[in-house]
CSV table of C-alpha atoms in Angstrom, one decimal:
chain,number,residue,atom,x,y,z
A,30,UNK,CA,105.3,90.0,85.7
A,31,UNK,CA,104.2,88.0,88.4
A,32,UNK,CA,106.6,85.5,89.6
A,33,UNK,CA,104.4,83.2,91.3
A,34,UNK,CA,100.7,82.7,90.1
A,35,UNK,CA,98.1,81.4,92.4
A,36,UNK,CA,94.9,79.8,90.9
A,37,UNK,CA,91.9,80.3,91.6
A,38,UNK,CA,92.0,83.8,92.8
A,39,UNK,CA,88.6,83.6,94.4
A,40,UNK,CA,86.6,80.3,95.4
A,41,UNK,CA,83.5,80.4,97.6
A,42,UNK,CA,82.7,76.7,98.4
A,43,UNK,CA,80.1,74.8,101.2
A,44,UNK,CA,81.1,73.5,104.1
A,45,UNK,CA,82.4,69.8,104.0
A,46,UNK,CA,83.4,70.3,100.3
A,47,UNK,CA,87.4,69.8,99.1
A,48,UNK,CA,89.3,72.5,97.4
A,49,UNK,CA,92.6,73.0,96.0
A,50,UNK,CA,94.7,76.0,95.6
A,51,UNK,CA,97.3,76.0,93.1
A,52,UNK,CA,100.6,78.2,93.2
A,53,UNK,CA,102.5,77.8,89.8
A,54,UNK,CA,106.1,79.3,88.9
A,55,UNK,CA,108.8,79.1,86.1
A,56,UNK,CA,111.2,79.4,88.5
A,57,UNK,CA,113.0,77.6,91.0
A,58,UNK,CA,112.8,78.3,94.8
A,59,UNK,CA,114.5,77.1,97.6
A,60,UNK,CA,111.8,76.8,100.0
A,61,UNK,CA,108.3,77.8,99.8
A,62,UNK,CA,105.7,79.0,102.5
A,63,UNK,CA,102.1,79.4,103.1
A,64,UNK,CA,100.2,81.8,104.4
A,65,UNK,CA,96.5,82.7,105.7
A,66,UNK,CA,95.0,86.0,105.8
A,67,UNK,CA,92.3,87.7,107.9
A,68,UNK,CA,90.9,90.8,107.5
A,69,UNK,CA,92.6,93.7,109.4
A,70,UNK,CA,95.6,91.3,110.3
A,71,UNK,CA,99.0,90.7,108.6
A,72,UNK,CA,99.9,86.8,107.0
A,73,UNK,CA,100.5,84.2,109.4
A,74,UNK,CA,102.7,81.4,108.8
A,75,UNK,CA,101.0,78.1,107.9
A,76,UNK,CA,104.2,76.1,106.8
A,77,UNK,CA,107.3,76.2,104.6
A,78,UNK,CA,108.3,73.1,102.8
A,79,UNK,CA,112.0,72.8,101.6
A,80,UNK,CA,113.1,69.6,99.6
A,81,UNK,CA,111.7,68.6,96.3
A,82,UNK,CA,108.4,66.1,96.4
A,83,UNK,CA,107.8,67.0,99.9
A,84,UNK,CA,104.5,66.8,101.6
A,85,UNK,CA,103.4,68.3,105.1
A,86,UNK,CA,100.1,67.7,106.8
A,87,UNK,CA,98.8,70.3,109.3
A,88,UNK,CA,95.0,68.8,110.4
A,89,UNK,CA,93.1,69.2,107.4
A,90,UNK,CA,95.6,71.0,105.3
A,91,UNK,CA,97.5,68.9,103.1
A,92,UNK,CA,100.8,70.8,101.1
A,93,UNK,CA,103.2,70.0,98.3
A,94,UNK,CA,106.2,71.1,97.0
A,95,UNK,CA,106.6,69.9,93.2
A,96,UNK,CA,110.0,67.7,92.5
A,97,UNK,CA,111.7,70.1,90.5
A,98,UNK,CA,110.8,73.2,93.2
A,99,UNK,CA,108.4,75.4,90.6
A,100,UNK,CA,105.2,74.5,92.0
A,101,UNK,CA,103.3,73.7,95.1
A,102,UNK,CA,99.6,73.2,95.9
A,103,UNK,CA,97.5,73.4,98.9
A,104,UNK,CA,94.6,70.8,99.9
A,105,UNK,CA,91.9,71.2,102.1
A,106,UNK,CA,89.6,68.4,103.2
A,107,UNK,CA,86.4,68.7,104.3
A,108,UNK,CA,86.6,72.4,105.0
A,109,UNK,CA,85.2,74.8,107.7
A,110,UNK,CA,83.7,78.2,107.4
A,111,UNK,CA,87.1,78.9,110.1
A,112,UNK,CA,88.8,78.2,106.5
A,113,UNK,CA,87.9,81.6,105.1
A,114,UNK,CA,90.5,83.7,104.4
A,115,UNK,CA,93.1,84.7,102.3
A,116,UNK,CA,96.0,82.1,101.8
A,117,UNK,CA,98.9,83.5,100.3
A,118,UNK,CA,101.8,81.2,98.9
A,119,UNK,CA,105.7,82.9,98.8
A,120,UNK,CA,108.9,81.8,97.5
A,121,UNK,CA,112.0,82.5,98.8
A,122,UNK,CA,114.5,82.5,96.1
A,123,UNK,CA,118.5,81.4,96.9
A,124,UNK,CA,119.1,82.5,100.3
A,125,UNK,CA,118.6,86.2,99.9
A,126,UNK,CA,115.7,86.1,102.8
A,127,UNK,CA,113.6,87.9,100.3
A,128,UNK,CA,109.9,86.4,99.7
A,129,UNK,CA,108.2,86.4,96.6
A,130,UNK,CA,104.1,86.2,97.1
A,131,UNK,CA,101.7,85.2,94.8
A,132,UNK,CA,98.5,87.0,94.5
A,133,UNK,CA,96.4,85.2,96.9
A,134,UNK,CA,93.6,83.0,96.9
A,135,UNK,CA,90.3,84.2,98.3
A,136,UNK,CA,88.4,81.5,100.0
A,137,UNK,CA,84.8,81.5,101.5
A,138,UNK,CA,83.6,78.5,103.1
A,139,UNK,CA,79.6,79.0,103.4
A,140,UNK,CA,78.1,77.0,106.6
B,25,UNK,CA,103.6,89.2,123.4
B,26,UNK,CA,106.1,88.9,122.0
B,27,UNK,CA,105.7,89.6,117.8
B,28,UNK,CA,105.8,92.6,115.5
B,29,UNK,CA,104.0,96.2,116.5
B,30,UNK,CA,103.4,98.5,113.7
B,31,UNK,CA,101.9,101.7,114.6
B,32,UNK,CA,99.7,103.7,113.7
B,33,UNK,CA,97.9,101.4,112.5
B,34,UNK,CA,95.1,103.7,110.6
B,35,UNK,CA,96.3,107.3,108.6
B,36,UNK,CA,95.2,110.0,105.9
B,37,UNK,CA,97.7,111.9,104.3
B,38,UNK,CA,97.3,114.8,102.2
B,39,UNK,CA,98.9,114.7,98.8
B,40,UNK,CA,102.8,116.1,99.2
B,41,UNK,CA,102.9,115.0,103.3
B,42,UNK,CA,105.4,113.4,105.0
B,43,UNK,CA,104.9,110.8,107.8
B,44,UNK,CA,107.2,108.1,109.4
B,45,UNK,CA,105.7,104.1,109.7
B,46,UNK,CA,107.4,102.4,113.2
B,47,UNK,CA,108.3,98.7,113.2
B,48,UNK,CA,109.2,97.3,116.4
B,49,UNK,CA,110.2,93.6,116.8
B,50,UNK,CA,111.5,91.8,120.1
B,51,UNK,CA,112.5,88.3,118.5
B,52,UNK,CA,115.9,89.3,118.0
B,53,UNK,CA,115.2,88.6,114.0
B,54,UNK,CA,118.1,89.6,111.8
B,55,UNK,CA,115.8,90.3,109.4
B,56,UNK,CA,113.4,93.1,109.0
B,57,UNK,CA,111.0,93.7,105.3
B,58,UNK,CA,108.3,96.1,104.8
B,59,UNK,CA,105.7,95.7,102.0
B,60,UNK,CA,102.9,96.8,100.5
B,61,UNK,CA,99.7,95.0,100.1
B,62,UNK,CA,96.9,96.3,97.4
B,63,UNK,CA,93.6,94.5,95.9
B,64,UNK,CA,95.0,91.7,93.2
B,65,UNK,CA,98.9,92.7,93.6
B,66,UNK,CA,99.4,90.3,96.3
B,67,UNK,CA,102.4,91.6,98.9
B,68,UNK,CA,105.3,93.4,96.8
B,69,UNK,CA,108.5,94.1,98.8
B,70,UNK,CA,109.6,97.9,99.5
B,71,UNK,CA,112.8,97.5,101.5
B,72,UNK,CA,114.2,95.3,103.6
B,73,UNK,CA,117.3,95.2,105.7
B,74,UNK,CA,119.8,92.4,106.7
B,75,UNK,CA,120.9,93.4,109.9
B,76,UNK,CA,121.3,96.7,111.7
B,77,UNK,CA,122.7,100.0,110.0
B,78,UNK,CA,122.1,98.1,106.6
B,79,UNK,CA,119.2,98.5,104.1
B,80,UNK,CA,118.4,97.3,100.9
B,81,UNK,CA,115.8,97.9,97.5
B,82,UNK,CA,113.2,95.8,97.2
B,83,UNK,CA,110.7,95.6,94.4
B,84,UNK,CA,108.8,99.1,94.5
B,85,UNK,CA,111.3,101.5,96.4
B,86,UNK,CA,110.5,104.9,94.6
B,87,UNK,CA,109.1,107.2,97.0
B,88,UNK,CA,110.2,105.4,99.9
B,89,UNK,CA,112.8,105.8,102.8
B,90,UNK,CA,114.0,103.4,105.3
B,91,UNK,CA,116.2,103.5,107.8
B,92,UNK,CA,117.2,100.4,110.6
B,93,UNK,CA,119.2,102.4,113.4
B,94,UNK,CA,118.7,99.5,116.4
B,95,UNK,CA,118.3,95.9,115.8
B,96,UNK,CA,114.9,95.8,116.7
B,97,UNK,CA,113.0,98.9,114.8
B,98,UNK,CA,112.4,99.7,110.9
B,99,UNK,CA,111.4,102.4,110.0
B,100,UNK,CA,109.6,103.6,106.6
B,101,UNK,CA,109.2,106.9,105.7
B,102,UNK,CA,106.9,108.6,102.5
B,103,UNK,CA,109.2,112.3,101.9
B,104,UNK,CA,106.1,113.4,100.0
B,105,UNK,CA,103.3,111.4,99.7
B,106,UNK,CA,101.3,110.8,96.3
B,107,UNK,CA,97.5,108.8,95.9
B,108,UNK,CA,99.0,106.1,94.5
B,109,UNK,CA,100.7,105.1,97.9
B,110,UNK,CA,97.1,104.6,99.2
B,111,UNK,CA,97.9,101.2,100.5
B,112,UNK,CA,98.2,98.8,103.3
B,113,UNK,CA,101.9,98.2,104.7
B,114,UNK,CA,102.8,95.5,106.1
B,115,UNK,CA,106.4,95.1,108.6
B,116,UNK,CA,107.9,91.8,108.7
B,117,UNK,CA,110.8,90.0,110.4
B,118,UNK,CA,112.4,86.7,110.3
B,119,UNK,CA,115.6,84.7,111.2
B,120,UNK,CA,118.2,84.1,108.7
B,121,UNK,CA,117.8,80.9,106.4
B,122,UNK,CA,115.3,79.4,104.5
B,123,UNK,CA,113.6,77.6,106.5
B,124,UNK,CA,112.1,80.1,108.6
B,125,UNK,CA,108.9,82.0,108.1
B,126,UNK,CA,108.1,85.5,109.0
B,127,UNK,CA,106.5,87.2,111.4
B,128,UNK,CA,103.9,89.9,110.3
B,129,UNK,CA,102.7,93.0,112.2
B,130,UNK,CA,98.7,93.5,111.8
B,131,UNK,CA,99.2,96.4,109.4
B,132,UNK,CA,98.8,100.1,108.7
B,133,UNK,CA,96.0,101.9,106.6
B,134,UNK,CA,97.5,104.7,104.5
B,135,UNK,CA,94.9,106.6,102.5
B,136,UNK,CA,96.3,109.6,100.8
B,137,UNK,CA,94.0,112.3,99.8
């Protein structure tokens, strides 16, 4: 059972076009972080959002934490073929330190 | 720089091998994870460890060792590696509390044959 569902799982999109990735839970976290992906490397932190409602810009990349702490979402405005990855979205449940990832979301941005 | 080294970084294993995975750190993180990362499974936690001399479950354990002698090195170990360990690990580490992220190493390849 997954914990933490990401949708789409795939998305290949042009360049200058807006996507959203969605990452959906019946549970609650206490925080929750992004991730992006490149081939051959580990995860690298994009940002971790904490409180309920909370939104956090970085350049083009627009996140959300849902009020009640289940759900969070990703937005990407006008985006770049640097875009392409892999963005993973983890929850960290309590304070046990232990993530929880979702599945990923494969994104191609074509020039 | 400063970060997480995994080595190696690329290994085949014949069925019923052993082998040893190295994780070194030098952030002074309490905390130290390794996972496993296969094609529509997302990352699924192995073992982790809260601080040195202590180690925990994670979600998949079977199959696996760990060990966290000094602060700054994990160590995972396969006793007797099957196909179905044909993955890529991943180490992490990260500071204790919630609102910190963690810091990956690039990965090792483990194909067992």
């Amino acid at each position: 059972t997954q914990l933490l569902e990401q949708s789409p799982q795939f998305l290949s999109i042009q360049e200058g076009e807006n996507l959203t990735v969605y990452c959906n839970s019946s549970s609650v976290f206490s925080s929750l972080q992004w991730y992006r992906q490149e081939p051959g490397e580990g995860p690298v932190l994009l940002v971790t959002v904490v409180t309920g409602g909370e939104v956090k810009k970085l350049k083009r990349l627009t996140f959300q934490f849902g009020d009640a702490r289940k759900d969070s979402s990703l937005h990407i405005t006008a985006a770049q073929p640097g875009d392409t990855g892999l963005y993973l979205c983890a929850g960290l449940r309590g304070n046990t330190g232990k993530l929880i990832f979702g599945q990923g979301t494969t994104l191609q941005v074509k020039p | 720089n400063a970060g997480v080294t995994q080595t190696p970084k690329f290994r085949v294993l014949k069925t019923g091998q052993s082998m040893t995975l190295l994780c070194a750190q030098d952030m002074n993180h309490e905390y130290m994870y390794w996972y496993r990362q296969d094609p529509g499974m997302g990352l699924r936690l192995i073992h982790y460890s809260v601080g040195e001399g202590t180690t925990a479950k994670g979600e998949v354990p079977d199959g696996y060792n760990v060990s966290r002698l000094k602060k700054q090195n994990f160590l995972l170990g396969l006793e007797s590696a099957a196909p179905s360990q044909t993955s890529v690990y991943f180490c992490a580490s990260s500071y204790l509390g919630q609102g910190y992220g963690y810091t990956f190493g690039s990965g090792t390849r483990l194909t067992v044959v």
